[in-house]
Amino acid sequence: MIDQLVEKIKKTNAPIEVGLDPMLAYVPDHIKEKAYKELGETLEGAAEAVWQFNKGIVDATYDLIPAVKPQIAMYEQFGIPGLMTFKKTVDYCHEKGLLVIGDIKRGDIGSTSGAYATGHLGKVTVGSKSYYGFNEDFVTINPYMGTDSVQPFIDVAIPEKKGMFILTKTSNPSSGEFQDRLVDGRPLYELVAEKVVEWGAQHMGKCGYSYVGAVVGATYPEMGAVLRKLMPKTYILVPGYGAQGAKGSDLVHYFNEDGLGAIVNSSRGIIAAYKQEKYAKFGPENFADASRQAVIDMQQDIAEAIGRK
Amino acid sequence: MIDQLVEKIKKTNAPIEVGLDPMLAYVPDHIKEKAYKELGETLEGAAEAVWQFNKGIVDATYDLIPAVKPQIAMYEQFGIPGLMTFKKTVDYCHEKGLLVIGDIKRGDIGSTSGAYATGHLGKVTVGSKSYYGFNEDFVTINPYMGTDSVQPFIDVAIPEKKGMFILTKTSNPSSGEFQDRLVDGRPLYELVAEKVVEWGAQHMGKCGYSYVGAVVGATYPEMGAVLRKLMPKTYILVPGYGAQGAKGSDLVHYFNEDGLGAIVNSSRGIIAAYKQEKYAKFGPENFADASRQAVIDMQQDIAEAIGRK
């Protein structure tokens, strides 16, 4: 999938993923009203509203982007009906030719990580049959528990030709509390980065990049520049663009000289674009067109920034 | 819930939780065969087998223990049907008067952690209504992303009077890779422990313990002793007993002088007890009776160890 991801990024000239992280507050009223009329103000009604919202955005943007990153928490908050919408979204994005990065940030002791890996990347065996659970192409992983919590994901990913992104330096304000602490004079996130490289050597794509990537927030561009050099063959998933504050010019150093090596996420900035003054002219009815325009603007912002490198 | 947990621990004299972490390999053949006959060798069939297995164990042990800890990964591996069994298990355990610790190890940027907290501890608002998603009493949390990833759980937990356990020093072999690294001469897990105390001060129970607990593996008893002293008002969830290698005597220093302050998890050692030589006489048909005996033996092992303190 890392080869497919790189190929799609080249084809679209858009190292961009749309974060499908729907809060009900982002869903236009007309969609919610229709869903509640059908299914009531229930978890099922909410899940249907989120599904229709996602579908609108995917239909309006799938030809411009290589991948989406649904954040599973936003679905889990609605319990089982929410997770059914997560699954439906993954399947629908596959139908539209998109790669799906499941933002699940899992990680546990070996046998348990194995179960997560099976459920999200691989197939579970039931008697003589086997089935995909959620079937994303990539997942995100929390490394706090170390190698034996990550290895089961790699073991499942290799035969499936799937991948993962390991949290290295996250985009949130308090990410530094533990991640920036100095160990032998170097921040912890650099130690994680070294492990990412080591883990990734087991599962390299033909494109020269590893199937084992890293998450490095756009909100810390100086650290991004260091991490880029420490992990030359690692694809970097970059959250924090747009609503979290980072701009195209902050992203320059996350890319390699080949113009590759990073994929930038924007969630709220795209899926709730119609709520921004800049895109208000579209109106809630045309929220998906606003999202399409926001993708085009983001693509240009980043292309210009990389061009300027 | 921390008050309820302490009260139940005193009443049962069992600082024990049963880890409901079913692998299909643990489920006796007669249960699987019946489920597959009804629903086929499908995800639904597997989920039904797991549910019947869980129900058997809960029915045979609920009067002996204060709490269960279902590991959500083991359900997530079966996709939506698996998660339906997770939810059914949570609800059934509540019916039987058990507290439920959702072993979910989540943690993300603020708004996303908020969604997880809503889905697992709180209620999500849909129009004029609100609903519990999974409705556990406690959850486990990964602290790698820092305070702003933990605070949303506390914010949801306070009005719900629910709690959480923060991964501090985990039980797995490679937990030391990052957690043991020295920061200013002290291991990272001690820094996490200090934060746990700080976070916990916001949400104290009447019993003198905080609703914000810590996970400290039984497999590292010397570190457990240090962490016990660093976090005197923190309840410690102790995984690693039994199948992971720790014995009652390893647990002594996880408890306070009041005989409280820790709750010990055993998963495989209890739910798959019938597969051990020691309990083989029960046979697969009586797997639940084997589990009951394993709980009794564990309770005695720990009571003796604490008594010897």
Coordinates of C-alpha atoms in Angstrom, one line a residue:
Chain A
M1 CA 0.0 0.0 0.0
I2 CA 2.9 2.4 0.5
D3 CA 3.7 1.9 -3.2
Q4 CA 0.1 2.6 -4.0
L5 CA 0.1 5.6 -1.8
V6 CA 3.1 7.1 -3.4
E7 CA 1.7 6.4 -6.9
K8 CA -1.6 8.1 -6.0
I9 CA 0.2 11.0 -4.5
K10 CA 2.2 11.5 -7.7
K11 CA -0.9 11.1 -9.9
T12 CA -3.0 13.6 -7.9
N13 CA 0.0 15.9 -7.1
A14 CA -1.7 16.1 -3.7
P15 CA 0.2 14.8 -0.7
I16 CA -3.1 15.2 1.2
E17 CA -5.5 13.2 3.1
V18 CA -8.9 14.3 4.2
G19 CA -9.6 13.6 7.9
L20 CA -13.1 12.1 8.1
D21 CA -13.6 13.1 11.7
P22 CA -17.2 14.1 11.8
M23 CA -18.6 15.8 14.9
L24 CA -22.4 16.2 14.8
A25 CA -21.8 19.9 15.0
Y26 CA -20.2 19.8 11.6
V27 CA -23.1 18.1 9.9
P28 CA -25.4 20.5 8.2
D29 CA -28.9 20.7 9.7
H30 CA -30.7 19.5 6.6
I31 CA -28.8 16.2 6.8
K32 CA -29.4 15.8 10.5
E33 CA -33.1 16.6 10.2
K34 CA -33.6 14.0 7.4
A35 CA -31.7 11.3 9.4
Y36 CA -33.6 12.1 12.6
K37 CA -36.9 12.0 10.7
E38 CA -36.1 8.5 9.4
L39 CA -34.5 7.1 12.5
G40 CA -35.3 9.4 15.4
E41 CA -32.9 11.3 17.6
T42 CA -31.1 8.1 18.3
L43 CA -27.6 6.7 17.9
E44 CA -28.8 5.2 14.7
G45 CA -30.0 8.6 13.5
A46 CA -26.7 10.3 14.4
A47 CA -24.8 7.5 12.6
E48 CA -26.9 7.9 9.5
A49 CA -26.4 11.7 9.5
V50 CA -22.6 11.2 9.8
W51 CA -22.7 8.6 7.0
Q52 CA -24.6 10.9 4.6
F53 CA -22.2 13.7 5.5
N54 CA -19.1 11.5 4.8
K55 CA -20.6 10.3 1.6
G56 CA -21.1 13.8 0.4
I57 CA -17.6 14.8 1.1
V58 CA -16.1 11.7 -0.4
D59 CA -18.1 12.0 -3.6
A60 CA -17.0 15.6 -3.9
T61 CA -13.3 15.1 -3.3
Y62 CA -12.2 11.5 -4.2
D63 CA -10.8 12.4 -7.5
L64 CA -8.5 15.0 -6.0
I65 CA -6.8 13.0 -3.2
P66 CA -5.0 9.7 -2.6
A67 CA -6.4 8.9 0.8
V68 CA -8.7 9.6 3.7
K69 CA -8.1 9.2 7.4
P70 CA -11.2 8.5 9.4
Q71 CA -10.7 9.1 13.1
I72 CA -12.4 6.1 14.8
A73 CA -13.1 8.0 18.0
M74 CA -15.6 10.2 16.2
Y75 CA -17.5 7.0 15.4
E76 CA -16.9 5.2 18.6
Q77 CA -18.6 8.0 20.5
F78 CA -21.9 6.8 18.9
G79 CA -21.4 3.2 20.1
I80 CA -22.2 0.3 17.7
P81 CA -24.2 2.4 15.2
G82 CA -21.3 4.8 15.0
L83 CA -18.8 2.0 14.3
M84 CA -21.1 0.6 11.6
T85 CA -20.8 4.0 9.9
F86 CA -17.0 3.8 10.3
K87 CA -17.0 0.4 8.5
K88 CA -19.4 1.6 5.8
T89 CA -17.1 4.7 5.3
V90 CA -14.0 2.5 4.9
D91 CA -15.8 0.3 2.4
Y92 CA -17.2 3.2 0.4
C93 CA -13.8 4.9 0.2
H94 CA -12.3 1.7 -1.1
E95 CA -15.1 1.6 -3.8
K96 CA -14.1 5.1 -4.8
G97 CA -10.4 4.0 -5.1
L98 CA -9.2 5.8 -2.0
L99 CA -6.7 4.4 0.4
V100 CA -7.9 4.4 4.0
I101 CA -5.7 5.3 7.0
G102 CA -7.6 4.2 10.1
D103 CA -6.6 6.7 12.8
I104 CA -7.0 4.3 15.7
K105 CA -3.8 5.0 17.8
R106 CA -3.9 1.5 19.3
G107 CA -1.1 -0.4 21.0
D108 CA -1.0 -3.0 23.7
I109 CA 0.9 -6.1 24.9
G110 CA 1.8 -8.5 22.1
S111 CA -1.2 -10.8 21.9
T112 CA -3.6 -7.9 22.3
S113 CA -1.8 -5.8 19.6
G114 CA -2.1 -8.9 17.5
A115 CA -5.9 -8.8 17.9
Y116 CA -6.1 -5.1 17.0
A117 CA -3.8 -5.8 13.9
T118 CA -6.1 -8.7 12.9
G119 CA -9.2 -6.6 13.3
H120 CA -8.0 -3.5 11.4
L121 CA -5.5 -4.7 8.9
G122 CA -5.8 -8.5 8.6
K123 CA -8.3 -11.3 8.7
V124 CA -9.6 -13.2 11.7
T125 CA -10.0 -16.9 11.4
V126 CA -13.4 -18.4 12.3
G127 CA -13.4 -22.2 11.9
S128 CA -12.4 -22.9 8.3
K129 CA -13.2 -19.3 7.1
S130 CA -11.5 -15.9 7.6
Y131 CA -12.8 -12.4 7.5
Y132 CA -11.7 -8.8 7.5
G133 CA -13.0 -6.9 10.5
F134 CA -12.5 -3.2 9.5
N135 CA -10.0 -3.6 6.7
E136 CA -8.2 -0.3 6.6
D137 CA -5.0 0.0 4.5
F138 CA -2.9 1.7 7.2
V139 CA -3.4 2.4 10.9
T140 CA -1.9 4.7 13.4
I141 CA -0.1 3.2 16.5
N142 CA 0.9 4.4 19.9
P143 CA 4.5 3.3 20.7
Y144 CA 4.6 3.9 24.5
M145 CA 4.7 0.1 25.2
G146 CA 7.6 -0.6 22.9
T147 CA 8.6 -3.1 20.2
D148 CA 6.5 -6.0 21.3
S149 CA 3.4 -3.8 21.0
V150 CA 4.3 -2.7 17.5
Q151 CA 5.7 -6.0 16.0
P152 CA 2.3 -7.8 15.8
F153 CA 1.0 -5.0 13.5
I154 CA 4.1 -5.4 11.2
D155 CA 3.6 -9.2 11.2
V156 CA 0.0 -8.8 10.0
A157 CA 0.9 -6.0 7.6
I158 CA 3.6 -7.8 5.7
P159 CA 1.5 -10.5 4.1
E160 CA -1.3 -8.0 3.6
K161 CA 1.0 -5.4 2.0
K162 CA -0.5 -2.9 4.4
G163 CA 1.1 -0.2 6.6
M164 CA 1.1 1.9 9.7
F165 CA 2.2 5.2 11.1
I166 CA 3.7 5.3 14.6
L167 CA 3.0 8.3 16.8
T168 CA 6.4 10.0 17.1
K169 CA 5.9 13.7 17.8
T170 CA 2.2 14.5 18.0
S171 CA 0.6 17.8 17.0
N172 CA -1.2 18.6 20.3
P173 CA -0.1 21.4 22.7
S174 CA 1.0 19.1 25.5
S175 CA 2.7 16.5 23.3
G176 CA 6.0 17.8 24.7
E177 CA 5.3 16.8 28.3
F178 CA 6.7 13.3 27.7
Q179 CA 7.8 13.3 24.0
D180 CA 10.2 16.2 24.4
R181 CA 11.9 15.0 27.6
L182 CA 15.6 14.5 27.1
V183 CA 17.1 11.0 27.3
D184 CA 20.9 11.0 27.1
G185 CA 20.6 14.6 25.8
R186 CA 18.1 13.8 23.1
P187 CA 14.3 14.2 23.1
L188 CA 12.3 11.0 23.5
Y189 CA 10.6 11.5 20.1
E190 CA 14.0 11.0 18.4
L191 CA 14.4 7.6 20.2
V192 CA 11.0 6.7 18.9
A193 CA 12.1 7.8 15.4
E194 CA 15.1 5.5 15.5
K195 CA 12.9 2.6 16.5
V196 CA 10.5 3.5 13.6
V197 CA 13.4 3.2 11.2
E198 CA 14.5 -0.1 12.7
W199 CA 10.9 -1.5 12.7
G200 CA 10.4 -0.2 9.1
A201 CA 13.5 -1.9 7.7
Q202 CA 11.5 -5.2 7.9
H203 CA 8.8 -4.0 5.6
M204 CA 10.0 -1.8 2.7
G205 CA 8.1 -0.8 -0.4
K206 CA 9.4 -0.9 -3.9
C207 CA 9.2 2.9 -4.0
G208 CA 12.1 3.1 -1.5
Y209 CA 9.8 4.1 1.4
S210 CA 8.9 1.8 4.3
Y211 CA 5.4 0.6 5.0
V212 CA 6.1 1.7 8.6
G213 CA 5.6 5.5 8.7
A214 CA 5.6 8.1 11.5
V215 CA 3.2 10.7 12.7
V216 CA 4.9 14.1 13.2
G217 CA 2.7 17.1 13.9
A218 CA 2.9 20.1 11.5
T219 CA 2.7 22.3 14.6
Y220 CA 6.4 21.6 15.4
P221 CA 8.2 22.4 12.1
E222 CA 11.7 22.6 13.6
M223 CA 11.3 19.1 15.1
G224 CA 9.8 18.0 11.8
A225 CA 13.0 19.0 10.0
V226 CA 15.2 17.0 12.4
L227 CA 12.9 14.0 12.2
R228 CA 12.8 14.1 8.4
K229 CA 16.6 13.7 8.3
L230 CA 16.6 11.0 11.0
M231 CA 14.0 8.9 9.1
P232 CA 14.8 9.4 5.4
K233 CA 12.9 6.4 4.1
T234 CA 9.9 6.9 6.5
Y235 CA 6.7 8.3 5.2
I236 CA 5.5 11.0 7.6
L237 CA 1.8 11.5 8.3
V238 CA 1.5 15.2 9.2
P239 CA -1.5 16.3 11.3
G240 CA -2.1 19.8 12.4
Y241 CA -2.6 21.6 9.1
G242 CA -5.4 24.1 9.0
A243 CA -7.6 24.1 12.1
Q244 CA -4.8 23.2 14.4
G245 CA -2.8 26.2 13.1
A246 CA -0.1 25.0 10.6
K247 CA 0.3 26.5 7.1
G248 CA 1.9 25.2 3.9
S249 CA 5.1 27.0 4.6
D250 CA 5.4 25.1 7.9
L251 CA 5.4 21.8 5.9
V252 CA 8.4 22.3 3.7
H253 CA 10.9 20.4 5.8
Y254 CA 8.6 17.3 6.2
F255 CA 9.2 16.4 2.5
N256 CA 12.3 14.9 1.0
E257 CA 14.2 16.3 -2.0
D258 CA 12.1 14.0 -4.3
G259 CA 9.0 16.0 -3.2
L260 CA 7.7 12.8 -1.5
G261 CA 7.9 11.4 2.0
A262 CA 5.0 13.2 3.7
I263 CA 1.2 13.2 3.6
V264 CA -0.6 16.1 5.2
N265 CA -3.9 15.7 7.0
S266 CA -6.6 18.2 7.3
S267 CA -9.9 17.3 9.0
R268 CA -12.0 20.2 10.2
G269 CA -10.5 22.6 7.7
I270 CA -11.9 20.5 4.9
I271 CA -15.0 18.7 6.2
A272 CA -16.4 21.7 7.9
A273 CA -15.1 24.2 5.3
Y274 CA -18.6 25.6 4.7
K275 CA -18.5 27.0 8.3
Q276 CA -15.5 29.2 7.5
E277 CA -16.0 32.7 6.3
K278 CA -13.8 32.0 3.3
Y279 CA -16.3 29.3 2.0
A280 CA -19.5 30.7 3.5
K281 CA -20.8 31.5 0.0
F282 CA -21.4 27.8 -0.6
G283 CA -23.9 27.6 2.2
P284 CA -24.7 24.5 4.3
E285 CA -26.6 22.9 1.4
N286 CA -23.5 22.8 -0.7
F287 CA -21.1 21.8 2.1
A288 CA -19.5 19.2 -0.1
D289 CA -18.6 21.8 -2.8
A290 CA -17.0 23.9 0.0
S291 CA -15.0 20.9 1.0
R292 CA -13.9 20.3 -2.6
Q293 CA -12.7 23.9 -2.9
A294 CA -10.9 23.6 0.5
V295 CA -9.0 20.6 -0.9
I296 CA -8.1 22.5 -4.0
D297 CA -6.8 25.4 -2.0
M298 CA -4.9 23.1 0.3
Q299 CA -3.3 21.3 -2.6
Q300 CA -2.2 24.6 -4.1
D301 CA -0.9 25.9 -0.7
I302 CA 1.2 22.8 -0.2
A303 CA 2.4 22.6 -3.9
E304 CA 3.6 26.2 -3.7
A305 CA 5.3 25.5 -0.4
I306 CA 7.1 22.4 -1.7
G307 CA 8.0 24.2 -4.9
R308 CA 9.6 27.0 -2.8
K309 CA 11.7 24.5 -0.9
Chain B
M1 CA -17.0 4.4 41.1
I2 CA -13.7 4.3 42.9
D3 CA -15.7 4.3 46.2
Q4 CA -17.8 1.5 44.9
L5 CA -14.7 -0.4 43.7
V6 CA -13.1 -0.1 47.2
E7 CA -16.3 -1.1 48.9
K8 CA -16.7 -4.2 46.7
I9 CA -13.1 -5.1 47.1
K10 CA -13.6 -5.0 50.9
K11 CA -16.8 -7.0 50.7
T12 CA -15.4 -9.7 48.5
N13 CA -11.9 -9.6 50.1
A14 CA -10.7 -10.0 46.6
P15 CA -8.7 -7.2 45.0
I16 CA -9.1 -9.1 41.7
E17 CA -10.6 -8.4 38.4
V18 CA -11.2 -11.1 35.7
G19 CA -9.8 -10.1 32.3
L20 CA -12.5 -11.0 29.8
D21 CA -10.1 -11.3 26.9
P22 CA -11.5 -14.2 24.9
M23 CA -9.5 -15.6 22.1
L24 CA -11.4 -18.1 20.1
A25 CA -8.8 -20.7 21.0
Y26 CA -9.9 -20.4 24.7
V27 CA -13.6 -21.1 23.9
P28 CA -14.4 -24.8 24.4
D29 CA -15.4 -26.6 21.2
H30 CA -18.9 -27.4 22.3
I31 CA -19.7 -23.7 22.5
K32 CA -18.1 -22.9 19.2
E33 CA -19.9 -25.8 17.5
K34 CA -23.3 -24.7 18.8
A35 CA -22.7 -21.1 17.7
Y36 CA -21.4 -22.0 14.3
K37 CA -24.4 -24.3 13.8
E38 CA -26.7 -21.4 14.5
L39 CA -24.9 -18.6 12.8
G40 CA -22.3 -20.3 10.6
E41 CA -18.5 -19.9 10.6
T42 CA -19.0 -16.2 10.5
L43 CA -18.1 -13.1 12.5
E44 CA -21.6 -13.4 14.0
G45 CA -20.9 -17.0 14.9
A46 CA -17.6 -16.2 16.5
A47 CA -19.1 -13.3 18.4
E48 CA -21.9 -15.5 19.7
A49 CA -19.4 -18.1 20.8
V50 CA -17.4 -15.4 22.7
W51 CA -20.6 -14.1 24.3
Q52 CA -21.7 -17.6 25.5
F53 CA -18.2 -18.1 26.9
N54 CA -18.2 -14.8 28.7
K55 CA -21.6 -15.4 30.1
G56 CA -20.6 -18.7 31.5
I57 CA -17.5 -17.2 33.2
V58 CA -19.4 -14.2 34.6
D59 CA -22.2 -16.4 35.9
A60 CA -19.6 -18.6 37.7
T61 CA -17.5 -15.9 39.2
Y62 CA -19.6 -12.7 39.7
D63 CA -20.2 -13.3 43.4
L64 CA -16.5 -13.6 44.1
I65 CA -15.1 -10.5 42.5
P66 CA -15.7 -6.7 42.4
A67 CA -14.9 -6.1 38.7
V68 CA -14.1 -7.4 35.2
K69 CA -11.8 -6.0 32.6
P70 CA -12.8 -6.8 29.1
Q71 CA -10.0 -6.1 26.6
I72 CA -11.7 -4.4 23.7
A73 CA -9.1 -5.6 21.2
M74 CA -10.3 -9.2 21.6
Y75 CA -13.8 -8.0 20.4
E76 CA -12.6 -5.5 17.8
Q77 CA -10.8 -8.3 16.0
F78 CA -14.3 -9.7 15.0
G79 CA -15.4 -6.3 13.7
I80 CA -18.9 -5.0 14.4
P81 CA -20.3 -8.4 15.6
G82 CA -17.4 -8.6 18.1
L83 CA -18.0 -5.1 19.4
M84 CA -21.7 -6.0 19.8
T85 CA -20.6 -8.8 22.1
F86 CA -18.3 -6.3 24.0
K87 CA -21.3 -4.1 24.6
K88 CA -23.5 -7.0 25.6
T89 CA -20.8 -8.2 28.0
V90 CA -20.5 -4.7 29.6
D91 CA -24.3 -4.6 30.1
Y92 CA -24.5 -8.1 31.4
C93 CA -21.8 -7.5 33.9
H94 CA -23.6 -4.4 35.1
E95 CA -26.8 -6.5 35.6
K96 CA -24.7 -8.9 37.7
G97 CA -23.5 -6.0 39.9
L98 CA -19.9 -6.0 38.6
L99 CA -17.9 -2.9 37.8
V100 CA -16.5 -2.8 34.3
I101 CA -13.0 -1.6 33.4
G102 CA -12.9 -1.1 29.7
D103 CA -9.3 -1.9 28.7
I104 CA -9.2 0.4 25.7
K105 CA -5.9 2.1 26.0
R106 CA -7.1 5.2 24.1
G107 CA -5.6 8.6 24.0
D108 CA -5.5 11.3 21.3
I109 CA -5.6 15.1 20.8
G110 CA -8.1 16.9 23.0
S111 CA -11.2 16.9 20.9
T112 CA -10.6 13.3 19.9
S113 CA -10.0 12.1 23.4
G114 CA -13.2 13.9 24.2
A115 CA -15.0 11.7 21.7
Y116 CA -13.5 8.5 23.2
A117 CA -14.4 9.7 26.7
T118 CA -18.0 10.4 25.6
G119 CA -18.3 7.0 23.9
H120 CA -16.9 4.9 26.7
L121 CA -17.7 6.8 30.0
G122 CA -20.2 9.5 29.1
K123 CA -23.2 10.2 27.0
V124 CA -23.3 11.6 23.5
T125 CA -25.9 14.2 22.7
V126 CA -28.1 13.6 19.6
G127 CA -30.6 16.4 19.1
S128 CA -32.5 16.7 22.4
K129 CA -31.6 13.2 23.6
S130 CA -28.4 11.7 25.0
Y131 CA -27.1 8.1 25.0
Y132 CA -24.4 6.0 26.5
G133 CA -22.2 4.4 23.8
F134 CA -20.4 1.6 25.7
N135 CA -20.9 2.7 29.3
E136 CA -17.9 1.2 31.1
D137 CA -17.2 2.4 34.7
F138 CA -13.5 2.8 34.2
V139 CA -11.2 2.9 31.1
T140 CA -7.5 2.6 30.6
I141 CA -5.6 5.4 28.9
N142 CA -2.3 5.8 27.1
P143 CA -0.5 9.0 28.3
Y144 CA 2.1 9.4 25.5
M145 CA 0.4 12.5 24.2
G146 CA 0.3 14.3 27.6
T147 CA -2.2 16.2 29.7
D148 CA -4.5 17.5 27.0
S149 CA -5.1 14.0 25.8
V150 CA -6.0 12.8 29.4
Q151 CA -8.0 15.8 30.6
P152 CA -11.1 15.2 28.4
F153 CA -11.5 11.8 30.1
I154 CA -11.4 13.5 33.5
D155 CA -13.8 16.1 32.4
V156 CA -16.3 13.5 31.4
A157 CA -15.6 11.2 34.3
I158 CA -16.2 13.8 37.1
P159 CA -20.0 14.3 36.5
E160 CA -20.4 10.6 35.7
K161 CA -18.5 9.6 38.9
K162 CA -16.4 7.3 36.8
G163 CA -12.7 6.7 36.6
M164 CA -9.6 5.6 34.6
F165 CA -6.3 4.0 34.9
I166 CA -3.3 5.6 33.1
L167 CA -0.6 3.3 31.6
T168 CA 2.5 4.0 33.7
K169 CA 4.7 1.0 33.7
T170 CA 3.2 -1.8 31.5
S171 CA 3.7 -5.5 32.1
N172 CA 5.1 -6.5 28.7
P173 CA 8.7 -7.4 28.1
S174 CA 9.6 -4.4 26.0
S175 CA 7.8 -1.8 28.1
G176 CA 11.2 -0.5 29.2
E177 CA 12.3 0.6 25.8
F178 CA 10.8 4.0 26.3
Q179 CA 9.2 3.9 29.8
D180 CA 12.4 3.1 31.6
R181 CA 14.6 5.7 29.8
L182 CA 16.1 8.2 32.3
V183 CA 15.0 11.8 32.2
D184 CA 17.0 13.9 34.6
G185 CA 18.2 10.7 36.2
R186 CA 14.7 9.3 36.7
P187 CA 12.8 6.8 34.6
L188 CA 10.1 8.2 32.4
Y189 CA 7.4 6.1 34.2
E190 CA 8.1 8.1 37.3
L191 CA 7.4 11.3 35.5
V192 CA 4.1 9.7 34.2
A193 CA 3.3 8.7 37.8
E194 CA 3.8 12.3 39.0
K195 CA 1.4 13.5 36.3
V196 CA -1.1 10.7 37.4
V197 CA -1.0 12.2 40.9
E198 CA -1.5 15.7 39.6
W199 CA -4.4 14.7 37.3
G200 CA -5.9 12.6 40.0
A201 CA -6.1 15.4 42.5
Q202 CA -9.0 16.9 40.5
H203 CA -11.2 13.8 41.0
M204 CA -10.9 12.2 44.5
G205 CA -13.2 9.7 45.9
K206 CA -14.6 9.8 49.5
C207 CA -12.5 6.6 50.2
G208 CA -9.3 8.6 50.0
Y209 CA -8.3 7.3 46.6
S210 CA -8.5 9.1 43.3
Y211 CA -10.7 8.2 40.4
V212 CA -7.6 8.5 38.3
G213 CA -5.6 5.3 38.8
A214 CA -2.4 3.9 37.2
V215 CA -1.5 0.7 35.4
V216 CA 1.7 -0.9 36.8
G217 CA 2.6 -4.4 35.6
A218 CA 3.1 -7.1 38.2
T219 CA 6.1 -8.3 36.2
Y220 CA 8.2 -5.4 37.6
P221 CA 7.7 -5.7 41.4
E222 CA 10.7 -3.4 42.3
M223 CA 9.4 -0.6 40.1
G224 CA 5.9 -1.3 41.5
A225 CA 7.2 -0.7 45.1
V226 CA 8.7 2.7 44.0
L227 CA 5.5 3.7 42.2
R228 CA 3.3 2.7 45.2
K229 CA 5.2 5.2 47.3
L230 CA 5.1 7.9 44.6
M231 CA 1.4 7.6 44.2
P232 CA -0.1 6.9 47.7
K233 CA -3.6 7.9 46.8
T234 CA -3.7 6.2 43.4
Y235 CA -5.4 2.9 42.8
I236 CA -3.0 0.7 40.9
L237 CA -4.4 -1.8 38.3
V238 CA -1.9 -4.6 38.1
P239 CA -1.8 -6.8 35.0
G240 CA 0.7 -9.6 34.5
Y241 CA -0.4 -12.0 37.2
G242 CA -0.7 -15.7 36.2
A243 CA -0.1 -16.3 32.5
Q244 CA 2.3 -13.4 32.2
G245 CA 4.4 -14.8 35.0
A246 CA 3.8 -12.9 38.3
K247 CA 2.8 -14.6 41.5
G248 CA 1.0 -13.3 44.7
S249 CA 4.4 -12.7 46.4
D250 CA 5.3 -10.3 43.6
L251 CA 2.3 -8.2 44.4
V252 CA 2.9 -7.3 48.1
H253 CA 4.4 -3.9 47.4
Y254 CA 1.6 -2.8 45.1
F255 CA -0.8 -2.5 48.2
N256 CA -0.8 0.2 50.8
E257 CA -0.7 -0.5 54.6
D258 CA -4.5 -0.4 54.6
G259 CA -4.5 -3.5 52.4
L260 CA -6.0 -1.4 49.6
G261 CA -4.7 0.5 46.7
A262 CA -4.3 -2.2 44.1
I263 CA -6.5 -4.4 42.0
V264 CA -4.9 -7.4 40.2
N265 CA -6.0 -8.6 36.8
S266 CA -5.8 -12.1 35.6
S267 CA -7.1 -13.0 32.1
R268 CA -6.0 -16.2 30.5
G269 CA -5.2 -17.7 33.9
I270 CA -8.8 -17.5 34.8
I271 CA -10.9 -17.6 31.6
A272 CA -8.8 -20.5 30.1
A273 CA -8.2 -22.2 33.5
Y274 CA -9.7 -25.5 32.2
K275 CA -6.8 -25.7 29.8
Q276 CA -4.2 -25.8 32.6
E277 CA -3.1 -29.1 34.0
K278 CA -4.1 -27.9 37.5
Y279 CA -7.8 -27.6 36.5
A280 CA -7.9 -30.2 33.7
K281 CA -10.2 -32.4 35.9
F282 CA -13.1 -30.0 35.2
G283 CA -13.0 -30.6 31.5
P284 CA -14.0 -28.2 28.7
E285 CA -17.7 -28.8 29.5
N286 CA -17.2 -27.3 33.0
F287 CA -14.8 -24.5 31.9
A288 CA -16.8 -22.0 34.0
D289 CA -16.3 -24.1 37.2
A290 CA -12.6 -24.3 36.5
S291 CA -12.6 -20.5 36.2
R292 CA -14.4 -20.2 39.5
Q293 CA -11.8 -22.4 41.2
A294 CA -9.0 -20.3 39.6
V295 CA -10.5 -17.2 41.0
I296 CA -10.7 -18.8 44.5
D297 CA -7.1 -19.9 44.3
M298 CA -6.0 -16.5 43.1
Q299 CA -7.9 -14.8 45.9
Q300 CA -6.2 -17.0 48.4
D301 CA -2.7 -16.5 46.9
I302 CA -3.1 -12.7 47.0
A303 CA -4.7 -12.7 50.5
E304 CA -1.8 -14.7 51.9
A305 CA 0.7 -12.5 50.2
I306 CA -0.9 -9.3 51.5
G307 CA -1.2 -10.9 54.9
R308 CA 2.5 -11.6 54.9
K309 CA 3.4 -8.0 54.0

